[in-house]
Each structure stands twice: as C-alpha cells, then as structure tokens.
Coordinates of C-alpha atoms in Angstrom, one line a residue:
M1 CA 96.6 111.8 144.3
M2 CA 94.6 108.7 145.3
K3 CA 91.6 108.7 147.8
T4 CA 93.9 108.2 150.6
I5 CA 95.4 111.5 150.1
T6 CA 95.1 113.7 153.4
I7 CA 96.2 117.1 153.3
T8 CA 95.6 119.3 156.2
A9 CA 94.2 122.8 155.2
I10 CA 95.4 124.5 158.2
L11 CA 97.1 127.3 156.2
L12 CA 93.8 127.9 153.9
T13 CA 91.4 128.2 156.6
A14 CA 90.6 131.5 155.5
I15 CA 92.5 131.7 152.4
G16 CA 91.7 135.2 150.7
L17 CA 93.4 137.5 148.5
S18 CA 94.9 139.5 151.1
A19 CA 96.2 136.7 152.7
C20 CA 98.1 135.2 149.6
K21 CA 98.9 138.5 147.6
R22 CA 102.8 137.9 148.3
M23 CA 104.5 135.6 150.5
N24 CA 107.1 136.8 152.8
H25 CA 110.0 134.8 151.5
D26 CA 109.5 135.2 147.7
M27 CA 112.2 136.1 145.3
D28 CA 112.3 139.6 144.0
N29 CA 111.1 139.8 140.3
E30 CA 114.7 139.7 138.6
D31 CA 116.8 137.2 137.0
M32 CA 119.0 135.6 139.1
G33 CA 121.4 132.7 138.8
M34 CA 122.7 131.2 135.4
N35 CA 123.2 133.4 132.2
L36 CA 123.1 130.5 129.4
N37 CA 122.1 131.2 125.9
I38 CA 119.7 128.1 124.9
N39 CA 118.9 129.6 121.3
Y40 CA 118.4 126.1 119.9
S41 CA 115.5 123.7 119.7
A42 CA 115.4 122.0 123.2
A43 CA 113.6 119.6 125.5
Y44 CA 113.3 120.6 129.3
V45 CA 113.3 117.7 131.6
V46 CA 112.6 118.1 135.1
N47 CA 114.5 115.8 137.5
G48 CA 112.3 115.3 140.5
Q49 CA 114.9 114.1 142.9
D50 CA 118.0 116.0 141.6
A51 CA 116.1 119.3 141.6
S52 CA 117.3 120.0 138.3
V53 CA 116.3 120.5 134.7
S54 CA 118.3 119.0 131.9
V55 CA 118.5 120.8 128.7
I56 CA 118.6 118.3 125.5
D57 CA 119.7 120.0 122.4
L58 CA 117.0 118.3 119.7
S59 CA 119.6 118.4 116.8
K60 CA 122.4 116.4 118.7
N61 CA 120.3 114.5 121.2
V62 CA 122.9 115.2 123.8
V63 CA 122.4 117.1 127.1
T64 CA 124.1 120.5 126.9
E65 CA 122.8 122.3 130.1
T66 CA 121.8 121.3 133.4
I67 CA 120.1 123.9 135.5
P68 CA 119.7 123.4 139.0
L69 CA 116.4 124.7 141.2
M70 CA 117.0 126.2 144.4
G71 CA 114.6 127.5 147.0
N72 CA 114.6 131.0 148.4
D73 CA 116.7 129.5 151.4
G74 CA 119.6 128.6 149.1
K75 CA 118.9 124.8 149.3
M76 CA 117.7 122.7 146.6
M77 CA 113.8 122.4 146.1
M78 CA 111.8 119.4 146.9
W79 CA 110.7 117.2 144.0
P80 CA 110.1 119.6 141.2
H81 CA 107.2 118.4 139.0
H82 CA 105.8 119.5 135.6
I83 CA 106.9 122.0 133.0
Y84 CA 105.1 124.7 130.9
K85 CA 106.3 127.0 128.8
S86 CA 104.6 130.8 128.5
P87 CA 102.9 131.6 125.1
T88 CA 104.4 135.0 125.0
S89 CA 107.7 134.8 126.2
N90 CA 110.7 132.7 127.3
N91 CA 109.4 132.0 130.7
L92 CA 109.1 128.6 132.0
S93 CA 106.8 127.4 135.1
I94 CA 107.7 124.6 137.2
A95 CA 105.6 123.0 140.1
I96 CA 107.2 122.4 143.0
P97 CA 104.9 120.0 145.2
G98 CA 107.6 119.0 147.7
T99 CA 106.7 115.2 147.5
D100 CA 107.7 112.4 145.1
L101 CA 104.6 111.5 142.9
S102 CA 106.5 109.0 140.7
A103 CA 104.9 106.0 142.2
G104 CA 101.3 107.5 141.9
H105 CA 99.8 110.2 143.1
V106 CA 99.5 109.4 146.8
G107 CA 101.1 111.3 149.7
G108 CA 101.2 114.6 151.2
M109 CA 101.7 115.8 154.9
P110 CA 99.7 118.0 156.8
N111 CA 100.8 121.8 156.6
M112 CA 103.0 120.9 153.2
N113 CA 103.8 123.9 151.4
G114 CA 103.7 123.8 147.4
M115 CA 105.8 126.3 145.2
V116 CA 105.9 127.7 141.6
T117 CA 109.3 128.4 140.2
V118 CA 109.7 130.6 137.1
L119 CA 112.6 130.5 135.1
D120 CA 114.1 132.3 131.9
G121 CA 114.2 129.5 129.2
Q122 CA 116.9 130.7 127.2
K123 CA 119.2 132.2 130.2
G124 CA 118.5 129.4 132.7
S125 CA 118.2 132.0 135.2
M126 CA 115.7 131.8 138.1
I127 CA 113.0 134.9 138.0
K128 CA 110.6 133.7 140.4
N129 CA 110.0 131.5 143.6
L130 CA 106.5 131.7 144.7
E131 CA 105.4 129.8 147.7
L132 CA 102.0 128.4 148.1
P133 CA 99.9 127.7 150.9
A134 CA 99.5 123.8 149.9
M135 CA 101.0 121.5 147.5
N136 CA 100.5 121.8 144.1
H137 CA 100.8 119.5 140.7
N138 CA 101.3 121.9 138.4
A139 CA 101.7 125.5 137.2
V140 CA 100.5 126.3 133.9
F141 CA 100.2 129.9 131.9
S142 CA 96.9 131.1 130.7
P143 CA 96.4 130.9 126.9
D144 CA 97.3 134.9 126.9
G145 CA 100.4 134.2 129.0
K146 CA 99.1 136.8 131.4
E147 CA 98.4 134.4 134.4
I148 CA 99.9 131.3 136.1
W149 CA 97.2 128.7 137.4
T150 CA 98.1 126.5 139.9
S151 CA 95.9 123.9 141.6
Q152 CA 95.8 123.3 145.7
M153 CA 95.8 119.4 146.2
E154 CA 93.5 119.6 149.4
T155 CA 90.2 118.1 150.4
E156 CA 88.8 121.1 150.0
G157 CA 90.7 122.2 146.7
K158 CA 91.2 125.3 145.0
V159 CA 93.2 126.9 141.9
L160 CA 95.1 129.8 142.5
V161 CA 95.5 132.3 139.2
Y162 CA 98.3 134.8 139.9
D163 CA 99.5 137.8 137.6
A164 CA 102.4 136.5 135.5
Q165 CA 104.1 139.9 135.5
S166 CA 103.5 140.9 139.4
Y167 CA 102.9 137.5 140.8
M168 CA 100.1 139.2 142.8
L169 CA 97.1 136.5 143.5
K170 CA 94.3 137.5 141.3
K171 CA 91.8 135.0 141.9
V172 CA 90.9 131.8 144.1
I173 CA 88.8 129.4 142.3
N174 CA 87.0 126.5 144.4
V175 CA 87.0 123.4 142.8
G176 CA 86.6 119.7 143.9
K177 CA 88.7 117.4 146.1
E178 CA 92.2 116.8 145.9
P179 CA 92.8 118.6 142.1
A180 CA 95.7 117.7 140.2
E181 CA 96.7 119.0 136.8
V182 CA 95.3 122.0 135.2
T183 CA 95.3 122.5 131.6
F184 CA 93.8 124.4 128.9
S185 CA 91.9 123.2 125.6
A186 CA 94.0 123.8 122.4
N187 CA 91.9 126.8 121.4
G188 CA 92.4 128.5 125.0
T189 CA 88.7 128.8 125.7
K190 CA 88.5 126.4 128.3
A191 CA 90.2 125.0 131.6
Y192 CA 90.3 121.7 132.8
V193 CA 90.8 120.8 136.4
A194 CA 90.9 117.1 137.4
N195 CA 89.5 116.5 140.7
G196 CA 90.9 113.0 141.9
G197 CA 88.9 113.0 145.0
N198 CA 85.6 113.7 143.1
D199 CA 86.3 111.3 140.0
N200 CA 85.4 114.3 137.7
V201 CA 86.8 117.0 135.7
M202 CA 85.8 120.5 136.4
V203 CA 85.5 122.9 133.1
I204 CA 86.2 126.9 133.8
N205 CA 85.8 130.0 131.8
P206 CA 89.5 131.6 131.8
I207 CA 88.2 134.7 131.0
T208 CA 85.3 134.9 133.8
K209 CA 87.0 132.3 136.2
E210 CA 83.4 131.0 136.4
R211 CA 82.7 126.9 136.3
V212 CA 81.2 125.9 133.0
A213 CA 80.6 122.2 133.5
T214 CA 81.3 119.3 135.9
I215 CA 82.3 116.0 133.8
P216 CA 82.3 112.5 135.6
V217 CA 85.1 110.5 134.6
G218 CA 86.8 107.4 135.9
D219 CA 88.4 106.8 139.3
N220 CA 91.2 109.0 140.5
P221 CA 91.5 111.4 137.4
V222 CA 95.0 113.2 137.2
A223 CA 95.1 115.2 134.2
A224 CA 92.8 116.3 131.1
W225 CA 95.9 116.4 128.4
V226 CA 95.2 118.5 125.4
G227 CA 94.4 117.2 122.2
Q228 CA 94.5 119.1 118.8
D229 CA 91.3 117.8 117.9
N230 CA 88.8 119.6 120.0
K231 CA 89.3 116.7 122.5
M232 CA 90.9 116.4 126.1
Y233 CA 92.1 113.0 127.2
V234 CA 91.8 112.3 130.9
D235 CA 94.0 109.7 132.5
N236 CA 92.2 108.2 135.6
E237 CA 95.1 106.4 137.6
D238 CA 92.8 104.1 140.0
G239 CA 90.3 103.3 137.2
Q240 CA 93.3 102.3 134.6
S241 CA 91.4 104.2 131.7
V242 CA 91.2 107.2 129.4
S243 CA 88.1 109.4 129.2
V244 CA 87.7 111.4 126.0
I245 CA 86.1 114.6 126.6
D246 CA 84.6 116.6 123.3
V247 CA 85.6 120.0 124.2
I248 CA 82.5 121.7 122.4
S249 CA 79.9 119.4 124.3
N250 CA 81.5 118.9 127.7
T251 CA 80.9 115.2 127.6
V252 CA 82.6 112.1 127.4
V253 CA 82.7 110.7 124.0
Q254 CA 84.6 107.5 124.6
T255 CA 86.4 105.3 127.8
I256 CA 89.4 103.8 126.7
V257 CA 90.0 100.8 129.2
L258 CA 93.6 100.3 129.5
G259 CA 94.5 97.5 132.0
F260 CA 97.2 99.4 133.5
M261 CA 97.7 102.5 135.6
P262 CA 98.4 105.4 132.9
G263 CA 101.2 107.9 133.5
S264 CA 100.2 110.4 131.1
V265 CA 98.7 110.5 127.7
A266 CA 99.8 112.6 124.5
H267 CA 98.1 113.3 121.3
N268 CA 99.9 113.1 118.1
A269 CA 97.8 115.0 115.6
F270 CA 100.2 114.3 112.6
K271 CA 100.3 110.6 113.2
N272 CA 96.5 110.6 114.1
E273 CA 97.8 108.5 117.4
L274 CA 97.3 108.6 121.0
W275 CA 100.0 107.6 123.4
V276 CA 99.5 106.3 126.9
T277 CA 102.7 105.7 129.0
D278 CA 102.7 102.3 131.1
P279 CA 105.0 103.2 134.0
D280 CA 104.8 99.7 135.8
N281 CA 105.8 97.9 132.6
G282 CA 108.2 100.8 131.3
K283 CA 106.1 100.8 128.0
V284 CA 104.0 103.0 125.8
H285 CA 101.0 102.0 124.2
Y286 CA 99.5 103.8 121.2
W287 CA 95.9 104.1 119.8
T288 CA 95.0 105.1 116.4
F289 CA 91.6 106.7 115.0
N290 CA 89.0 105.1 113.3
S291 CA 87.2 107.8 111.5
G292 CA 84.4 105.3 110.6
T293 CA 83.2 104.7 114.2
N294 CA 84.8 107.9 115.6
T295 CA 86.8 106.0 118.0
W296 CA 90.3 105.2 119.0
V297 CA 91.3 101.6 118.4
Y298 CA 94.3 99.9 120.0
G299 CA 97.5 99.6 118.0
N300 CA 100.4 98.2 119.8
A301 CA 103.0 98.8 122.6
F302 CA 106.9 99.5 122.6
S303 CA 109.3 99.7 125.5
T304 CA 111.0 102.6 126.8
G305 CA 112.4 102.4 130.4
P306 CA 111.3 101.7 133.7
G307 CA 109.0 104.4 135.2
A308 CA 107.6 105.5 132.0
H309 CA 106.0 108.8 132.4
A310 CA 105.8 112.0 130.3
I311 CA 105.9 112.4 126.6
A312 CA 106.7 115.2 124.4
F313 CA 106.6 115.5 120.6
T314 CA 108.7 117.3 118.2
K315 CA 107.0 120.2 116.1
D316 CA 106.3 117.8 113.2
G317 CA 105.3 115.1 115.3
G318 CA 108.0 112.7 113.9
T319 CA 110.0 112.3 117.1
A320 CA 109.1 111.8 120.7
Y321 CA 110.8 112.1 123.8
V322 CA 109.6 109.8 126.9
T323 CA 110.9 110.5 130.5
N324 CA 111.7 107.3 132.4
Q325 CA 111.5 108.1 136.0
L326 CA 113.4 105.0 137.1
A327 CA 115.9 104.7 134.7
K328 CA 117.2 108.2 134.7
N329 CA 117.0 108.6 131.4
V330 CA 114.9 109.8 128.2
S331 CA 114.0 107.7 125.3
V332 CA 114.0 109.1 121.9
I333 CA 111.3 107.5 119.8
D334 CA 111.0 107.4 116.1
A335 CA 107.1 108.1 115.8
S336 CA 106.8 106.7 112.3
N337 CA 107.7 103.1 113.3
H338 CA 107.6 103.4 116.8
T339 CA 111.4 102.3 117.6
K340 CA 113.8 103.6 120.0
I341 CA 116.4 105.7 118.5
K342 CA 118.7 106.3 121.8
D343 CA 118.5 106.8 125.5
I344 CA 119.4 110.0 126.9
T345 CA 121.1 109.9 130.3
V346 CA 119.6 113.1 132.6
G347 CA 119.0 113.4 136.2
T348 CA 117.3 111.2 139.0
K349 CA 113.4 110.5 138.7
P350 CA 112.8 112.6 135.5
N351 CA 109.3 113.5 135.2
G352 CA 107.9 116.6 133.1
I353 CA 109.3 117.6 129.7
L354 CA 108.6 120.6 127.5
I355 CA 109.8 121.0 124.0
I356 CA 110.8 124.0 122.7
N357 CA 111.4 124.9 118.8
N358 CA 113.9 127.6 117.9

C-alpha cells in the first residue's frame, strides 16, 4: 500500500447502497463444502499463494486440517490475506485482495475486485463469498458481531459495512487515501482505519459510523494493531516506525524508531512486551514497557524465518505463533524466553493467523 499504488475507481464512481446491496454472483447464505469438527484450541493460518487455511492443533503443534478457499466460480481464490473471528459465533472472515502483499503493500491493478469470504470455523465450511467493487486488505467483525467492516484500497478510500447475517451493505464510510487494515480498540468503542496515502489513522465511532478524529502517524501506515493497554500500535511501513496511539486522547504518545520495515505488531499483555516482525531479516524484535518513563524500551530480537509476518499469542501469552511467508511455515515461540520450540510446515506464503481457544 505504498504511495505508488494506483487503483482505478471505475466501479465506485457512484457507489451507493443500492448498487452494492448484493453482488449478483454471491453465494447463498448457507454452509457449503467441508464438514469438519474443529472442537479443539487451534491456530488458523491463511496461505496466500495456496488459497487455503491450515489448522494447527495447539495441543500437538501439528497441522490437522487444510481448508481450501474456493471462489463462486469454483476456482481457487487469489491471495487470501488476514483472518478474524466473530465475537458471537464460530464464523471467520477472510479478506481476498487478489494480489500478493508479501513484499509490502504495493500493487493493485485497475478494476481489481476484492472479496470477503466467511467460514464456519468449527466445520471448515464456506458460508458466504461476498464480492466487492475494489480490493481490500482485511475484513473484521464489529465488536458486537453484527457487522463486517472492510476497506476499499483506492485513492478515494472507503470502508464498507455489511450486515453479518444478511450480508447486505449497511453503510459506506468515506475515509482517506488507500486505506488498509480496519481494526477496533480492545474495549470496542472505536474503529481505526490506516490511510496509507495520507500518513494518518482515522478514528470512527462504531455505532454512529461518524469520524471522531484523524491522527497523523508515520509514512505509509498499514494497520493500527490492538493493545490490551488502551493503546493502538500503528506499523508505518515506509517510515519504518511504530506510532503508539492513546485510545482515550486520540493522540500519538510515542514513536518507536525501528530501522527496518515492519510486518506487523502484537502486544503481549501478560509479558508486558511489544513484538514487531522484521520480514526482510526473518526476525521478531521486542520491546518492554518502562513504567517509570511510560515508554517502550528495546529489548532484543530473535530469528523465526524468512518473511516473518503475523504474530498470534495463546490465551495465557506464554506461546507465540509467527507466520513466515517465505519459509512456508509457522514458528512456535516460547514467549517466556524468546526461544523457538519448532517450525510447523503449512502452505505457501502464509500471512494472517488467528488463535481460537476451545
């Protein structure tokens, strides 16, 4: 999603509720495909190039299932990306931008469509394929589970809000240029949209859908990753920094200079640490919080694998799972001492990861 990205907005010249209520080729709202029984604690790993989801049993650290992601035409989906879970059901949402973002958020072609696919996380079956007018970066459920929010990565950026039951378009929110990840604060009171083309993060009230604030950050922000400490952590891809946003005041309270292009940021509340992936060097760097100065202080780094990207912690914060996009695997890390337990082979170009505790 760098400054050079160009995505022609032909299909959104007059985007409106009536035009986008339901795309003609959307799948009917019914379970289709697999009928698994994933009733154990698991990590769900999105394999971008293979268009599949690898399911890892956390008690064994082995892949137990592979769920193919197929489009409405019966062909495999193009480059599925990040994955989120509904807070009120087993449903999972996956964004399908249609292009490889593993080398950075640059790309996109004129008239490129995006997609949101919804899976039953326990059965592994596909519930819905929702076609979008333009490419998207992620699709996230609202804190009450009633909506799905997804960005449109265009010069005149938008966030589309869909009903999570009927999949009808409820709202179009105009945001900034080339918006990428849409996220919510831990308390669910605010939504955040990283506008890469404007170097800012837009804050939105999830109830009214009105903009609350626009916060300047670093060069080419990709996402405001949620912290459990009333903070949001913005990875600035071109700026090679992390902007720390205070949820209450809507201000940047610290800028962490990295010296490398970040892949993603993850807050471990149990360890009081901030982890940032370093894809070009195959590492994860971590910071510890200094309560005396109220700032994050650099700790150290450890190796995972080429293309280190997304991080997910177990419920107790004791174990981390890191996707390595260029290694076709997921590294299992002991968070207490930052050592690798093992690598788990998954699909090609794994990116998004989600842990569900059962």
